[in-house]
mmCIF file with all atom_site columns, C-alpha atoms in Angstrom:
data_model
loop_
_atom_site.group_PDB
_atom_site.id
_atom_site.type_symbol
_atom_site.label_atom_id
_atom_site.label_alt_id
_atom_site.label_comp_id
_atom_site.label_asym_id
_atom_site.label_entity_id
_atom_site.label_seq_id
_atom_site.pdbx_PDB_ins_code
_atom_site.Cartn_x
_atom_site.Cartn_y
_atom_site.Cartn_z
_atom_site.occupancy
_atom_site.B_iso_or_equiv
_atom_site.pdbx_formal_charge
_atom_site.auth_seq_id
_atom_site.auth_comp_id
_atom_site.auth_asym_id
_atom_site.auth_atom_id
_atom_site.pdbx_PDB_model_num
ATOM 1   C CA . MET A 1 1   ? 103.674 120.008 105.728 1.00 0.00 ? 1   MET A CA 1
ATOM 2   C CA . LYS A 1 2   ? 101.243 119.394 108.699 1.00 0.00 ? 2   LYS A CA 1
ATOM 3   C CA . THR A 1 3   ? 102.880 118.238 111.895 1.00 0.00 ? 3   THR A CA 1
ATOM 4   C CA . VAL A 1 4   ? 101.204 116.345 114.698 1.00 0.00 ? 4   VAL A CA 1
ATOM 5   C CA . PRO A 1 5   ? 101.555 118.021 117.985 1.00 0.00 ? 5   PRO A CA 1
ATOM 6   C CA . ALA A 1 6   ? 102.424 115.918 121.146 1.00 0.00 ? 6   ALA A CA 1
ATOM 7   C CA . LEU A 1 7   ? 99.738  113.859 122.858 1.00 0.00 ? 7   LEU A CA 1
ATOM 8   C CA . LEU A 1 8   ? 99.118  115.079 126.364 1.00 0.00 ? 8   LEU A CA 1
ATOM 9   C CA . THR A 1 9   ? 99.077  112.639 129.257 1.00 0.00 ? 9   THR A CA 1
ATOM 10  C CA . SER A 1 10  ? 95.255  113.083 129.610 1.00 0.00 ? 10  SER A CA 1
ATOM 11  C CA . VAL A 1 11  ? 94.735  112.121 126.046 1.00 0.00 ? 11  VAL A CA 1
ATOM 12  C CA . CYS A 1 12  ? 96.797  108.911 126.440 1.00 0.00 ? 12  CYS A CA 1
ATOM 13  C CA . ALA A 1 13  ? 94.627  108.245 129.634 1.00 0.00 ? 13  ALA A CA 1
ATOM 14  C CA . ILE A 1 14  ? 91.441  108.598 127.670 1.00 0.00 ? 14  ILE A CA 1
ATOM 15  C CA . ALA A 1 15  ? 92.602  106.693 124.703 1.00 0.00 ? 15  ALA A CA 1
ATOM 16  C CA . LEU A 1 16  ? 93.822  103.749 126.938 1.00 0.00 ? 16  LEU A CA 1
ATOM 17  C CA . THR A 1 17  ? 90.667  103.637 128.823 1.00 0.00 ? 17  THR A CA 1
ATOM 18  C CA . LEU A 1 18  ? 88.532  103.333 125.711 1.00 0.00 ? 18  LEU A CA 1
ATOM 19  C CA . PRO A 1 19  ? 87.110  99.691  125.361 1.00 0.00 ? 19  PRO A CA 1
ATOM 20  C CA . THR A 1 20  ? 88.246  99.492  121.833 1.00 0.00 ? 20  THR A CA 1
ATOM 21  C CA . ILE A 1 21  ? 91.911  100.117 122.908 1.00 0.00 ? 21  ILE A CA 1
ATOM 22  C CA . ALA A 1 22  ? 91.755  96.915  124.982 1.00 0.00 ? 22  ALA A CA 1
ATOM 23  C CA . SER A 1 23  ? 92.452  94.745  121.809 1.00 0.00 ? 23  SER A CA 1
ATOM 24  C CA . ALA A 1 24  ? 95.981  93.976  120.708 1.00 0.00 ? 24  ALA A CA 1
ATOM 25  C CA . TYR A 1 25  ? 95.464  95.965  117.420 1.00 0.00 ? 25  TYR A CA 1
ATOM 26  C CA . ASP A 1 26  ? 94.268  99.123  119.329 1.00 0.00 ? 26  ASP A CA 1
ATOM 27  C CA . SER A 1 27  ? 96.962  98.808  121.995 1.00 0.00 ? 27  SER A CA 1
ATOM 28  C CA . GLU A 1 28  ? 99.430  99.088  119.086 1.00 0.00 ? 28  GLU A CA 1
ATOM 29  C CA . LEU A 1 29  ? 97.818  102.334 118.051 1.00 0.00 ? 29  LEU A CA 1
ATOM 30  C CA . ALA A 1 30  ? 97.809  103.581 121.562 1.00 0.00 ? 30  ALA A CA 1
ATOM 31  C CA . THR A 1 31  ? 101.458 102.941 121.786 1.00 0.00 ? 31  THR A CA 1
ATOM 32  C CA . HIS A 1 32  ? 102.228 104.548 118.368 1.00 0.00 ? 32  HIS A CA 1
ATOM 33  C CA . ILE A 1 33  ? 100.337 107.613 119.283 1.00 0.00 ? 33  ILE A CA 1
ATOM 34  C CA . GLN A 1 34  ? 101.859 107.914 122.774 1.00 0.00 ? 34  GLN A CA 1
ATOM 35  C CA . THR A 1 35  ? 105.464 107.606 121.388 1.00 0.00 ? 35  THR A CA 1
ATOM 36  C CA . ASN A 1 36  ? 105.364 109.185 117.930 1.00 0.00 ? 36  ASN A CA 1
ATOM 37  C CA . VAL A 1 37  ? 103.148 112.293 118.271 1.00 0.00 ? 37  VAL A CA 1
ATOM 38  C CA . THR A 1 38  ? 105.164 115.314 119.228 1.00 0.00 ? 38  THR A CA 1
ATOM 39  C CA . GLY A 1 39  ? 104.459 118.985 120.140 1.00 0.00 ? 39  GLY A CA 1
ATOM 40  C CA . ARG A 1 40  ? 101.379 120.342 122.030 1.00 0.00 ? 40  ARG A CA 1
ATOM 41  C CA . MET A 1 41  ? 97.863  119.399 121.592 1.00 0.00 ? 41  MET A CA 1
ATOM 42  C CA . ASP A 1 42  ? 95.070  121.830 122.303 1.00 0.00 ? 42  ASP A CA 1
ATOM 43  C CA . ARG A 1 43  ? 93.181  120.817 125.555 1.00 0.00 ? 43  ARG A CA 1
ATOM 44  C CA . GLN A 1 44  ? 89.867  122.480 124.275 1.00 0.00 ? 44  GLN A CA 1
ATOM 45  C CA . TYR A 1 45  ? 89.539  120.061 121.322 1.00 0.00 ? 45  TYR A CA 1
ATOM 46  C CA . LEU A 1 46  ? 90.202  117.174 123.715 1.00 0.00 ? 46  LEU A CA 1
ATOM 47  C CA . SER A 1 47  ? 87.683  118.217 126.271 1.00 0.00 ? 47  SER A CA 1
ATOM 48  C CA . ASP A 1 48  ? 84.886  119.070 123.782 1.00 0.00 ? 48  ASP A CA 1
ATOM 49  C CA . THR A 1 49  ? 82.681  116.328 122.198 1.00 0.00 ? 49  THR A CA 1
ATOM 50  C CA . PRO A 1 50  ? 83.871  115.953 118.626 1.00 0.00 ? 50  PRO A CA 1
ATOM 51  C CA . PRO A 1 51  ? 81.465  117.381 116.069 1.00 0.00 ? 51  PRO A CA 1
ATOM 52  C CA . LYS A 1 52  ? 79.481  114.845 114.030 1.00 0.00 ? 52  LYS A CA 1
ATOM 53  C CA . ILE A 1 53  ? 77.526  114.442 110.946 1.00 0.00 ? 53  ILE A CA 1
ATOM 54  C CA . ASP A 1 54  ? 74.659  112.047 110.568 1.00 0.00 ? 54  ASP A CA 1
ATOM 55  C CA . ALA A 1 55  ? 74.991  109.606 107.721 1.00 0.00 ? 55  ALA A CA 1
ATOM 56  C CA . PRO A 1 56  ? 71.833  110.911 105.764 1.00 0.00 ? 56  PRO A CA 1
ATOM 57  C CA . ASP A 1 57  ? 73.106  114.474 105.895 1.00 0.00 ? 57  ASP A CA 1
ATOM 58  C CA . LEU A 1 58  ? 76.563  113.401 104.648 1.00 0.00 ? 58  LEU A CA 1
ATOM 59  C CA . VAL A 1 59  ? 74.998  111.398 101.788 1.00 0.00 ? 59  VAL A CA 1
ATOM 60  C CA . GLU A 1 60  ? 72.932  114.408 100.850 1.00 0.00 ? 60  GLU A CA 1
ATOM 61  C CA . ALA A 1 61  ? 76.005  116.829 101.036 1.00 0.00 ? 61  ALA A CA 1
ATOM 62  C CA . LEU A 1 62  ? 78.036  114.480 98.866  1.00 0.00 ? 62  LEU A CA 1
ATOM 63  C CA . SER A 1 63  ? 75.229  114.015 96.455  1.00 0.00 ? 63  SER A CA 1
ATOM 64  C CA . LYS A 1 64  ? 75.072  117.741 96.055  1.00 0.00 ? 64  LYS A CA 1
ATOM 65  C CA . GLY A 1 65  ? 78.631  117.853 95.244  1.00 0.00 ? 65  GLY A CA 1
ATOM 66  C CA . GLN A 1 66  ? 79.961  119.502 98.590  1.00 0.00 ? 66  GLN A CA 1
ATOM 67  C CA . ASP A 1 67  ? 83.745  119.219 98.816  1.00 0.00 ? 67  ASP A CA 1
ATOM 68  C CA . ILE A 1 68  ? 84.050  116.638 101.644 1.00 0.00 ? 68  ILE A CA 1
ATOM 69  C CA . LEU A 1 69  ? 86.658  114.128 102.168 1.00 0.00 ? 69  LEU A CA 1
ATOM 70  C CA . LEU A 1 70  ? 85.259  110.728 103.393 1.00 0.00 ? 70  LEU A CA 1
ATOM 71  C CA . LEU A 1 71  ? 88.224  109.434 105.554 1.00 0.00 ? 71  LEU A CA 1
ATOM 72  C CA . ASP A 1 72  ? 87.780  105.740 106.277 1.00 0.00 ? 72  ASP A CA 1
ATOM 73  C CA . ILE A 1 73  ? 89.853  104.611 109.321 1.00 0.00 ? 73  ILE A CA 1
ATOM 74  C CA . ARG A 1 74  ? 88.721  101.152 109.472 1.00 0.00 ? 74  ARG A CA 1
ATOM 75  C CA . THR A 1 75  ? 91.318  98.141  109.786 1.00 0.00 ? 75  THR A CA 1
ATOM 76  C CA . PRO A 1 76  ? 92.620  96.337  106.750 1.00 0.00 ? 76  PRO A CA 1
ATOM 77  C CA . GLU A 1 77  ? 90.559  93.318  107.845 1.00 0.00 ? 77  GLU A CA 1
ATOM 78  C CA . GLU A 1 78  ? 87.277  95.551  107.757 1.00 0.00 ? 78  GLU A CA 1
ATOM 79  C CA . HIS A 1 79  ? 88.259  97.352  104.664 1.00 0.00 ? 79  HIS A CA 1
ATOM 80  C CA . GLY A 1 80  ? 88.857  93.988  102.838 1.00 0.00 ? 80  GLY A CA 1
ATOM 81  C CA . VAL A 1 81  ? 85.186  93.009  103.612 1.00 0.00 ? 81  VAL A CA 1
ATOM 82  C CA . VAL A 1 82  ? 83.629  96.130  102.091 1.00 0.00 ? 82  VAL A CA 1
ATOM 83  C CA . SER A 1 83  ? 85.359  99.347  100.891 1.00 0.00 ? 83  SER A CA 1
ATOM 84  C CA . LEU A 1 84  ? 84.098  102.676 100.142 1.00 0.00 ? 84  LEU A CA 1
ATOM 85  C CA . SER A 1 85  ? 84.472  103.336 96.324  1.00 0.00 ? 85  SER A CA 1
ATOM 86  C CA . HIS A 1 86  ? 83.306  107.067 96.398  1.00 0.00 ? 86  HIS A CA 1
ATOM 87  C CA . PRO A 1 87  ? 85.579  109.399 94.564  1.00 0.00 ? 87  PRO A CA 1
ATOM 88  C CA . ARG A 1 88  ? 86.029  111.492 97.595  1.00 0.00 ? 88  ARG A CA 1
ATOM 89  C CA . ALA A 1 89  ? 86.894  108.487 99.930  1.00 0.00 ? 89  ALA A CA 1
ATOM 90  C CA . LEU A 1 90  ? 90.450  107.961 101.295 1.00 0.00 ? 90  LEU A CA 1
ATOM 91  C CA . TRP A 1 91  ? 91.200  104.928 103.309 1.00 0.00 ? 91  TRP A CA 1
ATOM 92  C CA . ILE A 1 92  ? 94.002  105.245 105.972 1.00 0.00 ? 92  ILE A CA 1
ATOM 93  C CA . PRO A 1 93  ? 93.845  102.753 108.860 1.00 0.00 ? 93  PRO A CA 1
ATOM 94  C CA . LEU A 1 94  ? 93.616  104.412 112.313 1.00 0.00 ? 94  LEU A CA 1
ATOM 95  C CA . ASP A 1 95  ? 96.929  102.879 113.493 1.00 0.00 ? 95  ASP A CA 1
ATOM 96  C CA . ALA A 1 96  ? 98.552  104.572 110.538 1.00 0.00 ? 96  ALA A CA 1
ATOM 97  C CA . LEU A 1 97  ? 96.668  107.799 110.430 1.00 0.00 ? 97  LEU A CA 1
ATOM 98  C CA . PHE A 1 98  ? 98.986  109.845 112.612 1.00 0.00 ? 98  PHE A CA 1
ATOM 99  C CA . LYS A 1 99  ? 102.133 109.108 110.614 1.00 0.00 ? 99  LYS A CA 1
ATOM 100 C CA . SER A 1 100 ? 103.481 112.351 108.930 1.00 0.00 ? 100 SER A CA 1
ATOM 101 C CA . GLU A 1 101 ? 103.140 110.915 105.470 1.00 0.00 ? 101 GLU A CA 1
ATOM 102 C CA . ASN A 1 102 ? 99.497  110.185 105.963 1.00 0.00 ? 102 ASN A CA 1
ATOM 103 C CA . LEU A 1 103 ? 98.591  113.522 107.780 1.00 0.00 ? 103 LEU A CA 1
ATOM 104 C CA . ASP A 1 104 ? 100.207 115.261 104.700 1.00 0.00 ? 104 ASP A CA 1
ATOM 105 C CA . ARG A 1 105 ? 97.604  113.306 102.543 1.00 0.00 ? 105 ARG A CA 1
ATOM 106 C CA . LEU A 1 106 ? 94.659  115.085 104.392 1.00 0.00 ? 106 LEU A CA 1
ATOM 107 C CA . PRO A 1 107 ? 93.442  118.460 103.057 1.00 0.00 ? 107 PRO A CA 1
ATOM 108 C CA . SER A 1 108 ? 93.424  121.584 105.098 1.00 0.00 ? 108 SER A CA 1
ATOM 109 C CA . ASP A 1 109 ? 90.919  123.260 102.775 1.00 0.00 ? 109 ASP A CA 1
ATOM 110 C CA . GLN A 1 110 ? 87.970  121.033 102.808 1.00 0.00 ? 110 GLN A CA 1
ATOM 111 C CA . GLN A 1 111 ? 85.868  119.235 105.431 1.00 0.00 ? 111 GLN A CA 1
ATOM 112 C CA . ILE A 1 112 ? 86.868  115.873 106.545 1.00 0.00 ? 112 ILE A CA 1
ATOM 113 C CA . ALA A 1 113 ? 84.165  113.289 107.544 1.00 0.00 ? 113 ALA A CA 1
ATOM 114 C CA . VAL A 1 114 ? 85.736  110.380 109.388 1.00 0.00 ? 114 VAL A CA 1
ATOM 115 C CA . VAL A 1 115 ? 84.212  106.903 109.245 1.00 0.00 ? 115 VAL A CA 1
ATOM 116 C CA . CYS A 1 116 ? 84.773  103.696 110.918 1.00 0.00 ? 116 CYS A CA 1
ATOM 117 C CA . LEU A 1 117 ? 82.339  100.722 111.408 1.00 0.00 ? 117 LEU A CA 1
ATOM 118 C CA . SER A 1 118 ? 80.086  102.161 114.123 1.00 0.00 ? 118 SER A CA 1
ATOM 119 C CA . GLY A 1 119 ? 81.373  105.791 114.771 1.00 0.00 ? 119 GLY A CA 1
ATOM 120 C CA . TYR A 1 120 ? 83.272  105.088 117.993 1.00 0.00 ? 120 TYR A CA 1
ATOM 121 C CA . ARG A 1 121 ? 86.825  105.127 116.727 1.00 0.00 ? 121 ARG A CA 1
ATOM 122 C CA . ALA A 1 122 ? 85.768  107.885 114.265 1.00 0.00 ? 122 ALA A CA 1
ATOM 123 C CA . ALA A 1 123 ? 84.831  110.121 117.253 1.00 0.00 ? 123 ALA A CA 1
ATOM 124 C CA . LEU A 1 124 ? 88.236  109.382 118.865 1.00 0.00 ? 124 LEU A CA 1
ATOM 125 C CA . ALA A 1 125 ? 90.141  110.111 115.678 1.00 0.00 ? 125 ALA A CA 1
ATOM 126 C CA . THR A 1 126 ? 88.159  113.315 115.052 1.00 0.00 ? 126 THR A CA 1
ATOM 127 C CA . GLY A 1 127 ? 89.082  114.666 118.407 1.00 0.00 ? 127 GLY A CA 1
ATOM 128 C CA . LEU A 1 128 ? 92.696  113.944 117.933 1.00 0.00 ? 128 LEU A CA 1
ATOM 129 C CA . LEU A 1 129 ? 92.709  115.280 114.351 1.00 0.00 ? 129 LEU A CA 1
ATOM 130 C CA . ARG A 1 130 ? 91.051  118.641 115.549 1.00 0.00 ? 130 ARG A CA 1
ATOM 131 C CA . ALA A 1 131 ? 93.600  118.772 118.461 1.00 0.00 ? 131 ALA A CA 1
ATOM 132 C CA . ALA A 1 132 ? 96.370  118.169 115.827 1.00 0.00 ? 132 ALA A CA 1
ATOM 133 C CA . GLY A 1 133 ? 95.241  121.274 113.944 1.00 0.00 ? 133 GLY A CA 1
ATOM 134 C CA . PHE A 1 134 ? 92.636  120.013 111.448 1.00 0.00 ? 134 PHE A CA 1
ATOM 135 C CA . GLU A 1 135 ? 89.858  122.378 112.006 1.00 0.00 ? 135 GLU A CA 1
ATOM 136 C CA . ASP A 1 136 ? 86.971  121.158 109.921 1.00 0.00 ? 136 ASP A CA 1
ATOM 137 C CA . VAL A 1 137 ? 86.703  117.577 110.954 1.00 0.00 ? 137 VAL A CA 1
ATOM 138 C CA . VAL A 1 138 ? 83.566  115.590 111.915 1.00 0.00 ? 138 VAL A CA 1
ATOM 139 C CA . PHE A 1 139 ? 82.823  112.008 112.490 1.00 0.00 ? 139 PHE A CA 1
ATOM 140 C CA . VAL A 1 140 ? 80.026  110.122 110.748 1.00 0.00 ? 140 VAL A CA 1
ATOM 141 C CA . ASN A 1 141 ? 77.401  109.282 113.399 1.00 0.00 ? 141 ASN A CA 1
ATOM 142 C CA . GLY A 1 142 ? 76.373  105.720 112.890 1.00 0.00 ? 142 GLY A CA 1
ATOM 143 C CA . GLY A 1 143 ? 79.614  104.800 111.054 1.00 0.00 ? 143 GLY A CA 1
ATOM 144 C CA . LEU A 1 144 ? 79.620  102.609 107.867 1.00 0.00 ? 144 LEU A CA 1
ATOM 145 C CA . ALA A 1 145 ? 76.402  100.871 108.998 1.00 0.00 ? 145 ALA A CA 1
ATOM 146 C CA . GLY A 1 146 ? 74.664  104.292 108.916 1.00 0.00 ? 146 GLY A CA 1
ATOM 147 C CA . LEU A 1 147 ? 76.051  105.234 105.403 1.00 0.00 ? 147 LEU A CA 1
ATOM 148 C CA . VAL A 1 148 ? 74.773  101.891 104.051 1.00 0.00 ? 148 VAL A CA 1
ATOM 149 C CA . GLN A 1 149 ? 71.428  102.625 105.260 1.00 0.00 ? 149 GLN A CA 1
ATOM 150 C CA . ALA A 1 150 ? 71.405  106.303 104.154 1.00 0.00 ? 150 ALA A CA 1
ATOM 151 C CA . PHE A 1 151 ? 72.438  105.419 100.506 1.00 0.00 ? 151 PHE A CA 1
ATOM 152 C CA . LYS A 1 152 ? 69.406  105.031 98.255  1.00 0.00 ? 152 LYS A CA 1
ATOM 153 C CA . PRO A 1 153 ? 69.256  104.390 94.488  1.00 0.00 ? 153 PRO A CA 1
ATOM 154 C CA . SER A 1 154 ? 68.438  108.116 93.865  1.00 0.00 ? 154 SER A CA 1
ATOM 155 C CA . THR A 1 155 ? 71.677  109.248 95.656  1.00 0.00 ? 155 THR A CA 1
ATOM 156 C CA . LEU A 1 156 ? 73.683  106.951 93.407  1.00 0.00 ? 156 LEU A CA 1
ATOM 157 C CA . ALA A 1 157 ? 72.098  108.361 90.087  1.00 0.00 ? 157 ALA A CA 1
ATOM 158 C CA . PRO A 1 158 ? 74.192  110.599 87.955  1.00 0.00 ? 158 PRO A CA 1
ATOM 159 C CA . GLN A 1 159 ? 73.303  114.233 88.287  1.00 0.00 ? 159 GLN A CA 1
ATOM 160 C CA . ALA A 1 160 ? 71.796  116.023 85.303  1.00 0.00 ? 160 ALA A CA 1
ATOM 161 C CA . GLY A 1 161 ? 74.294  117.859 83.138  1.00 0.00 ? 161 GLY A CA 1
ATOM 162 C CA . ARG A 1 162 ? 77.392  115.605 84.227  1.00 0.00 ? 162 ARG A CA 1
#
């Protein structure tokens, strides 16, 4: 079972200053993280820029069968408008991501690509997941909008021999 380390004061300060945290939805997330995350977070992951993958590169990797989990952290409202139906996609809203039962759903033996609408929340979540001990996590640069642009009919076609 993967456990979430405690959120350092500096992480709370960073999270609370981000513009998306200003909304009521995101302030609930910040409060949840601040009160429910226990242990010690690795400061190195918090000071580094989270690694990213460009949407076209992710689409290419998925079409080649690379073992990557596409973690959709958008709100229920956003998910209700458009959802990811890829077989390697998992939807866990950001405000529920750091609950232990949801962290247990994340693989430790494959890459995780975190996606939100634009990439901003995904970058935040990527840094927090890496600090929590998930080593192979990247955010999708450009978010869902970038993924939509990157998908072409040829990437959706069945591969030969399948």
